[in-house]
Short mmCIF file of C-alpha atoms in Angstrom, two decimals:
data_model
loop_
_atom_site.label_atom_id
_atom_site.label_comp_id
_atom_site.label_asym_id
_atom_site.label_seq_id
_atom_site.Cartn_x
_atom_site.Cartn_y
_atom_site.Cartn_z
CA MET A 1 -50.64 -53.32 -40.05
CA TYR A 2 -51.25 -49.66 -40.83
CA VAL A 3 -49.30 -46.61 -39.64
CA GLN A 4 -51.55 -43.61 -40.23
CA ASP A 5 -50.04 -40.11 -39.95
CA ASP A 6 -52.80 -37.94 -38.52
CA MET A 7 -53.63 -34.69 -36.71
CA TRP A 8 -56.09 -34.73 -33.80
CA LYS A 9 -57.12 -31.35 -32.39
CA GLY A 10 -53.80 -29.84 -33.45
CA ILE A 11 -51.73 -32.74 -32.09
CA PRO A 12 -49.69 -34.62 -34.72
CA LEU A 13 -49.71 -38.37 -34.11
CA LEU A 14 -49.36 -41.83 -35.55
CA HIS A 15 -52.35 -44.19 -35.36
CA VAL A 16 -51.13 -47.79 -35.61
CA TYR A 17 -53.64 -50.63 -36.06
CA ASP A 18 -54.66 -53.59 -38.21
CA ASN A 19 -57.79 -54.76 -40.01
CA SER A 20 -58.87 -57.09 -37.19
CA MET A 21 -59.50 -54.16 -34.82
CA ASN A 22 -62.82 -52.54 -33.96
CA GLU A 23 -64.38 -50.10 -31.48
CA GLN A 24 -63.82 -52.52 -28.57
CA THR A 25 -60.11 -52.99 -29.25
CA PRO A 26 -57.98 -51.72 -26.33
CA VAL A 27 -55.84 -48.64 -26.94
CA VAL A 28 -52.42 -47.54 -25.70
CA ILE A 29 -51.36 -43.91 -25.93
CA PHE A 30 -47.56 -44.15 -26.14
CA LEU A 31 -45.46 -41.11 -25.23
CA HIS A 32 -41.89 -40.60 -26.48
CA GLY A 33 -38.84 -39.29 -24.65
CA PHE A 34 -37.07 -35.93 -24.46
CA GLN A 35 -35.64 -34.83 -27.85
CA SER A 36 -37.18 -37.89 -29.48
CA ALA A 37 -40.29 -38.15 -31.69
CA LYS A 38 -43.36 -40.31 -32.17
CA GLU A 39 -41.91 -42.54 -34.90
CA HIS A 40 -38.85 -43.44 -32.81
CA ASN A 41 -40.96 -45.83 -30.72
CA LEU A 42 -42.67 -47.77 -33.50
CA HIS A 43 -41.08 -51.00 -32.19
CA TYR A 44 -43.37 -50.70 -29.15
CA ALA A 45 -46.36 -50.12 -31.43
CA TYR A 46 -45.47 -53.13 -33.57
CA GLN A 47 -45.45 -55.44 -30.55
CA LEU A 48 -48.67 -53.98 -29.14
CA VAL A 49 -50.59 -54.27 -32.42
CA GLN A 50 -49.33 -57.84 -32.79
CA ASN A 51 -50.94 -58.46 -29.39
CA GLY A 52 -54.27 -56.88 -30.36
CA VAL A 53 -53.81 -53.34 -29.07
CA ARG A 54 -54.45 -50.15 -31.05
CA VAL A 55 -51.68 -47.55 -30.56
CA ILE A 56 -51.74 -43.74 -30.63
CA MET A 57 -48.32 -42.04 -30.67
CA PRO A 58 -48.33 -38.23 -30.41
CA ASP A 59 -45.48 -35.77 -30.89
CA ALA A 60 -44.91 -33.77 -27.72
CA TYR A 61 -44.74 -29.97 -27.75
CA LEU A 62 -41.42 -28.78 -29.34
CA HIS A 63 -40.72 -32.31 -30.62
CA GLY A 64 -40.99 -34.12 -33.95
CA VAL A 65 -42.95 -32.09 -36.49
CA ARG A 66 -43.58 -29.54 -33.71
CA ASP A 67 -39.83 -28.85 -33.46
CA GLU A 68 -38.94 -25.14 -33.30
CA ASN A 69 -35.17 -25.64 -33.74
CA ILE A 70 -34.19 -24.33 -30.32
CA SER A 71 -30.98 -25.36 -28.56
CA GLU A 72 -30.76 -28.33 -26.21
CA LEU A 73 -30.19 -25.97 -23.29
CA LYS A 74 -33.36 -24.02 -24.07
CA MET A 75 -35.23 -27.31 -24.52
CA ASN A 76 -34.10 -28.31 -21.04
CA MET A 77 -35.51 -25.06 -19.67
CA HIS A 78 -38.86 -26.01 -21.24
CA PHE A 79 -38.78 -29.60 -19.91
CA TRP A 80 -41.52 -29.33 -17.29
CA GLU A 81 -43.64 -27.11 -19.51
CA ILE A 82 -43.53 -29.90 -22.10
CA VAL A 83 -44.42 -32.51 -19.47
CA LEU A 84 -47.43 -30.60 -18.13
CA LYS A 85 -48.66 -29.67 -21.62
CA SER A 86 -48.41 -33.34 -22.62
CA ILE A 87 -50.51 -34.42 -19.63
CA HIS A 88 -53.29 -32.09 -20.80
CA GLU A 89 -52.90 -33.21 -24.42
CA VAL A 90 -53.35 -36.85 -23.37
CA ASN A 91 -56.84 -35.92 -22.22
CA THR A 92 -57.46 -34.15 -25.55
CA ILE A 93 -56.53 -37.42 -27.31
CA TYR A 94 -58.83 -39.35 -24.97
CA GLU A 95 -61.75 -37.05 -25.80
CA GLU A 96 -61.02 -37.50 -29.51
CA LEU A 97 -60.94 -41.28 -29.07
CA LYS A 98 -64.44 -41.06 -27.61
CA GLN A 99 -65.59 -38.87 -30.51
CA ARG A 100 -64.26 -41.49 -32.95
CA GLY A 101 -66.17 -44.29 -31.22
CA TYR A 102 -63.36 -45.83 -29.16
CA GLY A 103 -64.55 -44.56 -25.79
CA ASP A 104 -65.83 -47.93 -24.57
CA SER A 105 -62.46 -49.65 -25.01
CA LYS A 106 -59.85 -50.01 -22.26
CA ILE A 107 -57.19 -47.32 -22.58
CA GLY A 108 -53.62 -47.55 -21.33
CA ILE A 109 -50.84 -44.97 -21.12
CA ALA A 110 -47.17 -45.78 -21.60
CA GLY A 111 -43.92 -43.99 -22.28
CA SER A 112 -40.16 -44.03 -22.08
CA SER A 113 -37.97 -41.44 -20.32
CA MET A 114 -39.89 -38.15 -20.49
CA GLY A 115 -42.84 -40.20 -21.75
CA GLY A 116 -42.65 -42.34 -18.61
CA ILE A 117 -42.58 -39.21 -16.47
CA ILE A 118 -45.66 -37.90 -18.29
CA THR A 119 -47.35 -41.28 -17.77
CA ALA A 120 -46.92 -40.98 -14.00
CA GLY A 121 -48.51 -37.53 -14.07
CA CYS A 122 -51.40 -38.88 -16.14
CA LEU A 123 -52.01 -41.64 -13.57
CA ASN A 124 -52.23 -38.93 -10.93
CA THR A 125 -54.69 -36.93 -13.03
CA TYR A 126 -57.00 -39.30 -14.94
CA GLU A 127 -59.12 -42.09 -13.51
CA TRP A 128 -60.02 -43.42 -16.98
CA ILE A 129 -56.58 -44.99 -17.45
CA SER A 130 -56.89 -48.80 -17.21
CA ALA A 131 -53.18 -49.74 -17.21
CA ALA A 132 -49.79 -48.06 -17.56
CA ALA A 133 -46.11 -48.61 -18.29
CA ILE A 134 -43.39 -46.32 -16.94
CA CYS A 135 -40.03 -46.94 -18.64
CA MET A 136 -37.10 -45.00 -17.18
CA GLY A 137 -39.57 -42.50 -15.76
CA ALA A 138 -39.70 -40.76 -12.39
CA PRO A 139 -43.05 -40.60 -10.57
CA GLY A 140 -41.57 -38.07 -8.12
CA TYR A 141 -41.76 -34.77 -10.00
CA VAL A 142 -40.36 -32.59 -7.21
CA ASP A 143 -37.45 -34.95 -6.51
CA LEU A 144 -36.55 -35.14 -10.22
CA ALA A 145 -36.82 -31.37 -10.68
CA ASN A 146 -34.48 -30.80 -7.73
CA TYR A 147 -32.06 -33.40 -9.16
CA GLN A 148 -32.10 -31.61 -12.52
CA LEU A 149 -31.50 -28.24 -10.88
CA ASP A 150 -28.53 -29.67 -8.98
CA GLN A 151 -27.10 -31.00 -12.26
CA PHE A 152 -27.48 -27.60 -13.92
CA GLU A 153 -25.75 -25.95 -10.97
CA LYS A 154 -22.83 -28.39 -11.20
CA MET A 155 -22.50 -27.54 -14.92
CA GLY A 156 -22.53 -23.83 -14.15
CA VAL A 157 -25.76 -23.19 -16.05
CA LYS A 158 -27.47 -19.94 -15.11
CA LEU A 159 -31.15 -20.57 -14.51
CA PRO A 160 -33.70 -18.11 -15.95
CA PHE A 161 -35.60 -17.73 -12.66
CA ASP A 162 -34.96 -16.70 -9.05
CA GLU A 163 -35.60 -18.63 -5.81
CA LYS A 164 -39.17 -17.39 -5.50
CA GLN A 165 -39.98 -18.49 -9.05
CA LYS A 166 -38.26 -21.82 -8.40
CA GLU A 167 -40.48 -22.40 -5.37
CA ALA A 168 -43.58 -21.58 -7.44
CA ILE A 169 -42.51 -24.11 -10.11
CA LEU A 170 -41.94 -26.85 -7.53
CA ASN A 171 -45.32 -26.11 -5.93
CA GLN A 172 -46.98 -26.45 -9.32
CA LEU A 173 -45.21 -29.76 -9.98
CA SER A 174 -46.25 -31.15 -6.60
CA GLY A 175 -49.86 -31.02 -7.84
CA TYR A 176 -48.97 -33.65 -10.49
CA ASP A 177 -46.59 -35.66 -8.28
CA ILE A 178 -48.21 -39.04 -7.62
CA THR A 179 -45.68 -39.88 -4.91
CA VAL A 180 -47.49 -37.33 -2.75
CA GLU A 181 -50.64 -39.48 -2.83
CA PRO A 182 -49.73 -42.99 -4.08
CA LYS A 183 -53.23 -44.32 -3.42
CA ARG A 184 -54.17 -42.56 -6.66
CA PHE A 185 -52.69 -45.58 -8.47
CA ASN A 186 -55.92 -47.19 -7.28
CA GLN A 187 -54.48 -50.69 -7.83
CA ARG A 188 -54.43 -50.18 -11.59
CA PRO A 189 -51.98 -52.48 -13.44
CA VAL A 190 -48.62 -50.69 -13.74
CA ILE A 191 -45.24 -51.95 -14.92
CA PHE A 192 -41.95 -50.10 -14.33
CA TRP A 193 -38.73 -50.72 -16.27
CA HIS A 194 -35.48 -49.09 -15.17
CA GLY A 195 -31.74 -49.61 -15.58
CA HIS A 196 -29.37 -49.39 -12.62
CA LYS A 197 -26.85 -47.33 -14.61
CA ASP A 198 -29.35 -44.64 -15.65
CA THR A 199 -27.83 -41.22 -14.93
CA THR A 200 -30.57 -39.24 -16.68
CA VAL A 201 -33.46 -40.43 -14.50
CA PRO A 202 -31.97 -41.97 -11.33
CA PHE A 203 -32.90 -45.61 -10.70
CA LYS A 204 -32.86 -45.44 -6.90
CA ASN A 205 -35.63 -42.86 -6.52
CA THR A 206 -38.04 -44.77 -8.75
CA TYR A 207 -37.23 -48.12 -7.16
CA HIS A 208 -37.59 -46.71 -3.63
CA PHE A 209 -41.05 -45.41 -4.53
CA TYR A 210 -41.98 -48.80 -6.00
CA THR A 211 -41.08 -50.54 -2.73
CA GLU A 212 -43.42 -48.16 -0.89
CA LEU A 213 -46.13 -48.59 -3.52
CA ARG A 214 -46.28 -52.37 -3.02
CA SER A 215 -48.25 -51.92 0.19
CA HIS A 216 -51.08 -50.45 -1.92
CA TYR A 217 -51.19 -53.63 -4.05
CA GLU A 218 -51.27 -56.25 -1.30
CA GLN A 219 -54.62 -57.62 -2.52
CA SER A 220 -53.51 -57.75 -6.18
CA PRO A 221 -49.67 -57.97 -6.34
CA GLU A 222 -49.78 -59.29 -9.91
CA LYS A 223 -50.91 -55.84 -11.06
CA LEU A 224 -47.67 -54.15 -10.00
CA LYS A 225 -44.36 -55.12 -11.59
CA PHE A 226 -40.86 -53.66 -11.57
CA ILE A 227 -38.23 -54.91 -14.03
CA GLU A 228 -34.71 -53.79 -13.24
CA SER A 229 -31.66 -54.21 -15.43
CA LYS A 230 -28.31 -54.07 -13.63
CA ASN A 231 -26.28 -53.47 -16.78
CA SER A 232 -28.57 -50.97 -18.55
CA GLY A 233 -28.39 -47.22 -18.67
CA HIS A 234 -30.96 -44.88 -20.19
CA LYS A 235 -32.15 -47.24 -22.91
CA VAL A 236 -34.72 -50.05 -22.87
CA PRO A 237 -33.41 -53.28 -24.48
CA ARG A 238 -35.55 -55.60 -26.57
CA SER A 239 -36.27 -57.81 -23.56
CA GLY A 240 -37.70 -54.77 -21.75
CA VAL A 241 -39.84 -53.77 -24.74
CA LEU A 242 -41.28 -57.28 -24.95
CA ALA A 243 -41.99 -57.44 -21.21
CA VAL A 244 -43.68 -54.04 -21.15
CA THR A 245 -45.85 -54.65 -24.23
CA SER A 246 -46.81 -58.12 -22.99
CA PHE A 247 -47.87 -56.73 -19.60
CA LEU A 248 -49.99 -53.99 -21.19
CA SER A 249 -51.59 -56.38 -23.66
CA GLN A 250 -52.45 -58.85 -20.90
CA HIS A 251 -54.00 -56.29 -18.57
CA LEU A 252 -55.93 -54.41 -21.26
CA ALA A 253 -57.43 -57.58 -22.77
#
């Protein structure tokens, strides 16, 4: 197994693969969480490569080797900018995959926390995605943004924008919010993982959306899966990693 440190169109990433792979090997673009970095999720890549899947793991804007040493508070103010920029950079990676001869392979998107949130936005935006995994991620961008704003208000954080600017931000996010038009899942295989005790990305909103989404998968229920963990917070245990990577490997084969 090889872990290649690379730069694609200005995006630093890890390319993880083995010698048995070729141009037809399926690919997963795996997206890390907030204040994390690409190499922190190599355990997902290990399992995926073991199951015959090539893995691309980029650093998000302001993360990893793109870190600009700004405070956590300022990073929080950039959260949705990072999410939206990452959605566009996923397409840049896809175009580079095609340039490198991997365009005919099935391509999945996966991520944890912020990476799961980005994954949901990618599903709303790109039809070329064959399968996805959303770990601790919120498909409802507007609901999550409002939740975050409420949390900031409770902490007494002064926001750097007024009500009019806030409305403009929420309107922009609604364009990437797949809960507005859930049929855009288009019955593609998707697995969710979420812990009941998650206070960073609330469990109940994601699970409620999943229950509504099931009606769109009535003809292929095996393509939609939700794994909940009653004792877990904002961290995916080994059992969750194995379930998610197995699901992706199966549906990208």
